[in-house]
Amino acid sequence: MEIVVASSVAVLTAGGVYLILRLRTFPVILGLALLSYAVNIFLFASGRLASGLPPVLSRYGDATYTDPLPQALVLTAIVISFGMTAVLVIVALGAFLESGSDRIDIAPPEDDAAPQESHR
Amino acid sequence: MSREGVFLLVMSALPFLGALIPGLMIRAGRTACATFAAVPTALALTMLLILAPSVMQGEVIRVELDWLPQLGLSVSFFLDGLGLLFAGMILGVGLLVTLYARFYLSSDDPMGQFYTYLLLFQGAMLGIVLSDNILLLLIFWELTSLSSFLLIGYWKHLPEGRQGARMALAVTGGGGLAMIGGMLILGNIAGSYNLTDILTQGDAIRASEWYLPALILILLGAFTKSAQFPFHFWLPHAMAAPTPVSAYLHSATMVKAGVFLLARMWPVLAGTDAWFYIVATTGLITMVLGALIALFKNDLKALLAYSTVSHLGLLTMLLGFGTKFAAIVAVFHIINHLTFKAALFMTAGIVDHAVHSRDIKRLGGLRHLMPITFVIGTVAALSMAGIPLFNGFLSKEMMLDEAARTGWAGSAWVVPALATLGALLSVAYSFRFIMHVFFGPVRDDYPAEPHDPPFGLWAAPALLVVGVVLIGLVPALVVGPLVAVAGGAVIGGGELPYYSLKIWHGVTPALFMSAAAVLGGLLLLWRHAPLDRVWLAAPRPEAKVIFDRLIAAAVSLARRITDRAHDGAMSRYLAIFVVATVALGAVAWTGGGTPPPTRGLQPVPLVVAIGWALLLVAAVSVVVTHRSRFLALVLISIIGLMISAGFVYLSAPDLALTQIAVETVTIMLLLLALHFLPKTTPIESGWFRRIRDGMIAAAAGGGVGALAYVFLLRDVDTISGYHLENSYVGGGGTNVVNVILVDFRGYDTYGEIIVLAIAGLVIFAAIEALLSGPAAARIRNTNYTQDRSRDRHPLMMVVATRVMMPIAIMVGVYIFLRGHNQPGGGFVAGLVISIALLMQYMASGFAWAQARQRIGYHTMIGWGVLIAGLTGAAAWLAGRPFLTSAFGYVHLPPIEEFELATAMAFDLGVFLAVLGAVMLMLYSLSRIARYAGETQNADPMDFDPSERKTDPKEGV
């Protein structure tokens, strides 16, 4: 099970990093989404893995539980990463609508004269 | 705290409190404003006078309040002889300047501002001289730099004023930074930041290997502030300030701060060769150079400015000699310089005010036209020249006396000769001030009709020259005790050396030097015109040009580096960031060892393996097919789904719920955005770049994966045991995750919902700005129709969502209510209900859904944050810290016993904020559609069969 989780984190991170190094906004947003998954799983895994041991207290005396703290942290992280993604999407959208280009790099000066591309 | 201590504390706070008054009083008129600005100063001065008798008897008054004891910073003040002298000067001259400025400033000048700045400066200056903690002293030191910046640049319309203010701030502020370093070293050597403690450790400090660095850094601070060569150039440029400012800051107080510091640190730092050669030499050069430049300046204030530089050099030199006698002379000369120089600045201001010119070449012959000014100016200038019967003579004689006995690097004549030269030049420019302004023929081309000013304007300088004469005639009677007590404080207690404050000391070497200086000075003035031509013809380095060039070079260097490092290529920054992070991780990894694994691998059931395979395939496919954006979106939702499933398996039901809900809204959001973005990503990067990025990505992924694998096999001590134990007992809930969110770490959650709320508002604002800008036209002119469905509001979907709406809301409420004890809670409930609402928007259209929305999303966010905040604050009423929760159990037949907790109200706030923020985000995004030529729908369906049946004419 540990290998499953670690390899998922690895693949998601690698995919996310590759995508954030692309030159257009949309792949970068996708890349950040993948990275968010990876980070959330990573944080969650820091509580170690347990199956069948929910963090809900049992009425019937002693029981073993899973670590609730990383779960609480990851729960808010998931919601916040949604907020972050939303803001990024709007920034990307605004930049595209204002400038007509969805590149993330500011073009070096000599490219200024190049004709604006059209996507449609 | 003793009564004296309280007085001291109040006294140092008064100017700062008083700084608020002028701004309020300016509406009551200029005189009222000035009067009320004088009140705090006068009160502080009165307190000082009440404290003075005990200080004069050798007592030291102290007060201390802890501020940041961890840093060694305390609000501690002490008043000894030196402090008394300077505090008296600051408050006394402050009072005179307040009076003078009332008549000097014109009715166009914002007087309230002026007095506020002046009082701020006064408070800072008072703080420097009274601080008993060197960290506190540094704070006040920087405050004087800042407040003098405001004062010098007071006439904002004058470019010279602004430039002068900037230069003064750059030079004195820079010196202040150096001094911070020096003071910290000093405090480290002494083991205490308390000045009183430091002053007792002179021997240890001088013996320390860190003595020289500390000395140089502290001297940098003192020399820049006191305009010593080569930092003297800022002072003349600061003369663009109004004359009251020049009289106050640039003769009496601020420029003396450096001298004060030298005097304050004298017992600790003085007495070494390094001290003598650095301080005395700098002082000597500054004295001669300042006097020389002053002789050839035509602007009255520039002449006085350079003469001030020269006299500050004299004081520095005296303190640099390192003998007790010289230190006492310095104290005496500080008093004398204060009286005549402030009077001279005010005289210059009066002349400027009356004649509208400060240019010596355009003045002359004013003695009959402005007799009162003539008398005041002449007496003060004679004192500056060091003519007998005036106070300047006494301290100059003692200075020459000491100089005659001082050797420099084995040579006995360097110091006396240069000191005499300085005195000679001083005589020359002082007499030039008198002769070229007041004597000579009356001219008929004054820019304005010269006349004596009103009493208010000449009262202050007149009072000062009365002091000049009195000290000059009977020094021992007037200032003898003050000099003794202040001088005693400078030399750090112990025997006072023999000295006598009197006019006739007999025929001494100093007398001959003095006589030579007067004769030579007069000779120089007689030949001034030809010398002036030589001076003007000679090449001189212009300090301002050099300074400006240095600043420009620094700016362009900084700009080059910034342009280079931030070339706008974000992909490059990110690549650098990732590589650097991976490299740091690798370094850390190789640097430390890992303990052996303590946990075994857990088995992988078949279902999990299938989910894992799905996730991996989807993740790889996203990367491979990311150019086709819709496809990538569909694939990414598979990943989200698999992760939720994984959370279910790994005992995290709350996370699974949240993940699946967030996944849904994220995909909706991205779909909405993609509608307006290009649908494909063009191929832009070549093979090399792709392989390079792939390697970076593989390294990052491999590193993170390996890290996760390593820690997953090892146990760890967590604080979760506490949460599990106290969740039910202290928080009243059995779902520990939820209790952590709303109780243990409620403050975090509170911050997080605020972040989410801000994100929602940011998106709203961004769209608002976008739609009111040029982008709106672009959207309008783009054809989006080919993306649009032919059946925008399908019948089946409308009916299904309508039926599901109450059920979905019921589920949301249920998830919310059970949250404290079972998986669920405000976050998930908010997301579930927002999905239910979004379905209505999707099925029936924006306009239709919007028309049925009762509560604005902004309001919802506001209430959410407010409810959460108020719930937290309610704990204060019970005397508990913010967000302490309370709970109890209620039994209401026929319902089963249930629980009521304040955490529920907090969770309600979370719920509302999440719902409002999510809805606001998606709602804002879909508003763009209106601009894209989307048709507005008032009806839930494009084709409504029910309406067609009843009334065919009013169909679609």
mmCIF file of N, CA, C and O in Angstrom, chain A residues 9-42:
data_model
loop_
_atom_site.group_PDB
_atom_site.id
_atom_site.type_symbol
_atom_site.label_atom_id
_atom_site.label_comp_id
_atom_site.label_asym_id
_atom_site.label_seq_id
_atom_site.Cartn_x
_atom_site.Cartn_y
_atom_site.Cartn_z
ATOM 1 N N VAL A 9 2.076 9.746 -5.560
ATOM 2 C CA VAL A 9 2.614 11.082 -5.295
ATOM 3 C C VAL A 9 3.692 11.419 -6.319
ATOM 4 O O VAL A 9 3.724 12.519 -6.887
ATOM 5 N N ALA A 10 4.573 10.455 -6.583
ATOM 6 C CA ALA A 10 5.675 10.713 -7.504
ATOM 7 C C ALA A 10 5.156 11.055 -8.889
ATOM 8 O O ALA A 10 5.577 12.056 -9.501
ATOM 9 N N VAL A 11 4.219 10.243 -9.390
ATOM 10 C CA VAL A 11 3.732 10.473 -10.751
ATOM 11 C C VAL A 11 2.973 11.791 -10.843
ATOM 12 O O VAL A 11 3.157 12.571 -11.787
ATOM 13 N N LEU A 12 2.150 12.057 -9.832
ATOM 14 C CA LEU A 12 1.397 13.319 -9.864
ATOM 15 C C LEU A 12 2.343 14.514 -9.803
ATOM 16 O O LEU A 12 2.156 15.518 -10.499
ATOM 17 N N THR A 13 3.367 14.425 -8.967
ATOM 18 C CA THR A 13 4.313 15.540 -8.871
ATOM 19 C C THR A 13 5.041 15.743 -10.198
ATOM 20 O O THR A 13 5.157 16.868 -10.694
ATOM 21 N N ALA A 14 5.523 14.636 -10.743
ATOM 22 C CA ALA A 14 6.271 14.765 -11.990
ATOM 23 C C ALA A 14 5.392 15.367 -13.076
ATOM 24 O O ALA A 14 5.807 16.297 -13.786
ATOM 25 N N GLY A 15 4.159 14.843 -13.198
ATOM 26 C CA GLY A 15 3.254 15.393 -14.203
ATOM 27 C C GLY A 15 2.978 16.864 -13.948
ATOM 28 O O GLY A 15 2.996 17.690 -14.871
ATOM 29 N N GLY A 16 2.752 17.216 -12.679
ATOM 30 C CA GLY A 16 2.468 18.616 -12.341
ATOM 31 C C GLY A 16 3.638 19.508 -12.680
ATOM 32 O O GLY A 16 3.468 20.565 -13.294
ATOM 33 N N VAL A 17 4.835 19.077 -12.325
ATOM 34 C CA VAL A 17 6.008 19.915 -12.600
ATOM 35 C C VAL A 17 6.200 20.071 -14.100
ATOM 36 O O VAL A 17 6.451 21.171 -14.599
ATOM 37 N N TYR A 18 6.029 18.961 -14.833
ATOM 38 C CA TYR A 18 6.199 19.072 -16.280
ATOM 39 C C TYR A 18 5.201 20.079 -16.858
ATOM 40 O O TYR A 18 5.551 20.925 -17.680
ATOM 41 N N LEU A 19 3.964 20.011 -16.375
ATOM 42 C CA LEU A 19 2.947 20.900 -16.937
ATOM 43 C C LEU A 19 3.165 22.359 -16.526
ATOM 44 O O LEU A 19 2.876 23.264 -17.312
ATOM 45 N N ILE A 20 3.650 22.607 -15.310
ATOM 46 C CA ILE A 20 3.827 24.027 -14.964
ATOM 47 C C ILE A 20 5.012 24.632 -15.706
ATOM 48 O O ILE A 20 5.169 25.850 -15.737
ATOM 49 N N LEU A 21 5.824 23.801 -16.325
ATOM 50 C CA LEU A 21 6.927 24.363 -17.109
ATOM 51 C C LEU A 21 6.515 24.629 -18.557
ATOM 52 O O LEU A 21 7.336 25.057 -19.366
ATOM 53 N N ARG A 22 5.248 24.369 -18.893
ATOM 54 C CA ARG A 22 4.772 24.695 -20.254
ATOM 55 C C ARG A 22 4.615 26.202 -20.412
ATOM 56 O O ARG A 22 4.683 26.947 -19.443
ATOM 57 N N LEU A 23 4.323 26.613 -21.638
ATOM 58 C CA LEU A 23 4.367 28.050 -21.935
ATOM 59 C C LEU A 23 2.990 28.706 -21.986
ATOM 60 O O LEU A 23 2.892 29.903 -22.212
ATOM 61 N N ARG A 24 1.928 27.920 -21.821
ATOM 62 C CA ARG A 24 0.593 28.516 -21.889
ATOM 63 C C ARG A 24 -0.090 28.411 -20.529
ATOM 64 O O ARG A 24 0.253 27.547 -19.714
ATOM 65 N N THR A 25 -1.088 29.247 -20.303
ATOM 66 C CA THR A 25 -1.683 29.298 -18.973
ATOM 67 C C THR A 25 -2.442 28.026 -18.627
ATOM 68 O O THR A 25 -2.377 27.555 -17.494
ATOM 69 N N PHE A 26 -3.169 27.480 -19.594
ATOM 70 C CA PHE A 26 -4.044 26.361 -19.227
ATOM 71 C C PHE A 26 -3.261 25.148 -18.743
ATOM 72 O O PHE A 26 -3.602 24.585 -17.695
ATOM 73 N N PRO A 27 -2.204 24.713 -19.455
ATOM 74 C CA PRO A 27 -1.410 23.604 -18.915
ATOM 75 C C PRO A 27 -0.846 23.921 -17.532
ATOM 76 O O PRO A 27 -0.751 23.017 -16.679
ATOM 77 N N VAL A 28 -0.479 25.173 -17.299
ATOM 78 C CA VAL A 28 0.069 25.522 -15.983
ATOM 79 C C VAL A 28 -0.989 25.327 -14.908
ATOM 80 O O VAL A 28 -0.719 24.812 -13.818
ATOM 81 N N ILE A 29 -2.241 25.706 -15.225
ATOM 82 C CA ILE A 29 -3.320 25.513 -14.244
ATOM 83 C C ILE A 29 -3.534 24.020 -13.994
ATOM 84 O O ILE A 29 -3.662 23.575 -12.849
ATOM 85 N N LEU A 30 -3.525 23.238 -15.071
ATOM 86 C CA LEU A 30 -3.660 21.791 -14.899
ATOM 87 C C LEU A 30 -2.505 21.252 -14.056
ATOM 88 O O LEU A 30 -2.700 20.413 -13.172
ATOM 89 N N GLY A 31 -1.320 21.761 -14.329
ATOM 90 C CA GLY A 31 -0.144 21.306 -13.585
ATOM 91 C C GLY A 31 -0.280 21.617 -12.106
ATOM 92 O O GLY A 31 0.026 20.783 -11.241
ATOM 93 N N LEU A 32 -0.782 22.809 -11.804
ATOM 94 C CA LEU A 32 -0.953 23.158 -10.393
ATOM 95 C C LEU A 32 -2.022 22.286 -9.754
ATOM 96 O O LEU A 32 -1.911 21.930 -8.575
ATOM 97 N N ALA A 33 -3.043 21.941 -10.537
ATOM 98 C CA ALA A 33 -4.060 21.040 -9.989
ATOM 99 C C ALA A 33 -3.426 19.699 -9.632
ATOM 100 O O ALA A 33 -3.658 19.152 -8.546
ATOM 101 N N LEU A 34 -2.595 19.167 -10.537
ATOM 102 C CA LEU A 34 -1.921 17.896 -10.252
ATOM 103 C C LEU A 34 -1.019 18.025 -9.026
ATOM 104 O O LEU A 34 -0.975 17.143 -8.165
ATOM 105 N N LEU A 35 -0.294 19.149 -8.968
ATOM 106 C CA LEU A 35 0.583 19.356 -7.805
ATOM 107 C C LEU A 35 -0.218 19.423 -6.517
ATOM 108 O O LEU A 35 0.211 18.917 -5.478
ATOM 109 N N SER A 36 -1.404 20.059 -6.585
ATOM 110 C CA SER A 36 -2.242 20.128 -5.381
ATOM 111 C C SER A 36 -2.633 18.735 -4.923
ATOM 112 O O SER A 36 -2.577 18.421 -3.726
ATOM 113 N N TYR A 37 -3.016 17.891 -5.877
ATOM 114 C CA TYR A 37 -3.338 16.503 -5.496
ATOM 115 C C TYR A 37 -2.143 15.878 -4.796
ATOM 116 O O TYR A 37 -2.264 15.257 -3.737
ATOM 117 N N ALA A 38 -0.976 16.033 -5.431
ATOM 118 C CA ALA A 38 0.219 15.384 -4.904
ATOM 119 C C ALA A 38 0.508 15.877 -3.483
ATOM 120 O O ALA A 38 0.767 15.086 -2.575
ATOM 121 N N VAL A 39 0.432 17.191 -3.301
ATOM 122 C CA VAL A 39 0.741 17.757 -1.987
ATOM 123 C C VAL A 39 -0.275 17.281 -0.949
ATOM 124 O O VAL A 39 0.087 16.911 0.177
ATOM 125 N N ASN A 40 -1.535 17.249 -1.340
ATOM 126 C CA ASN A 40 -2.550 16.818 -0.389
ATOM 127 C C ASN A 40 -2.338 15.376 0.030
ATOM 128 O O ASN A 40 -2.438 15.040 1.216
ATOM 129 N N ILE A 41 -2.045 14.521 -0.944
ATOM 130 C CA ILE A 41 -1.815 13.105 -0.583
ATOM 131 C C ILE A 41 -0.576 12.995 0.304
ATOM 132 O O ILE A 41 -0.550 12.250 1.281
ATOM 133 N N PHE A 42 0.441 13.772 -0.058
ATOM 134 C CA PHE A 42 1.690 13.730 0.711
ATOM 135 C C PHE A 42 1.422 14.105 2.168
ATOM 136 O O PHE A 42 1.855 13.422 3.099
#
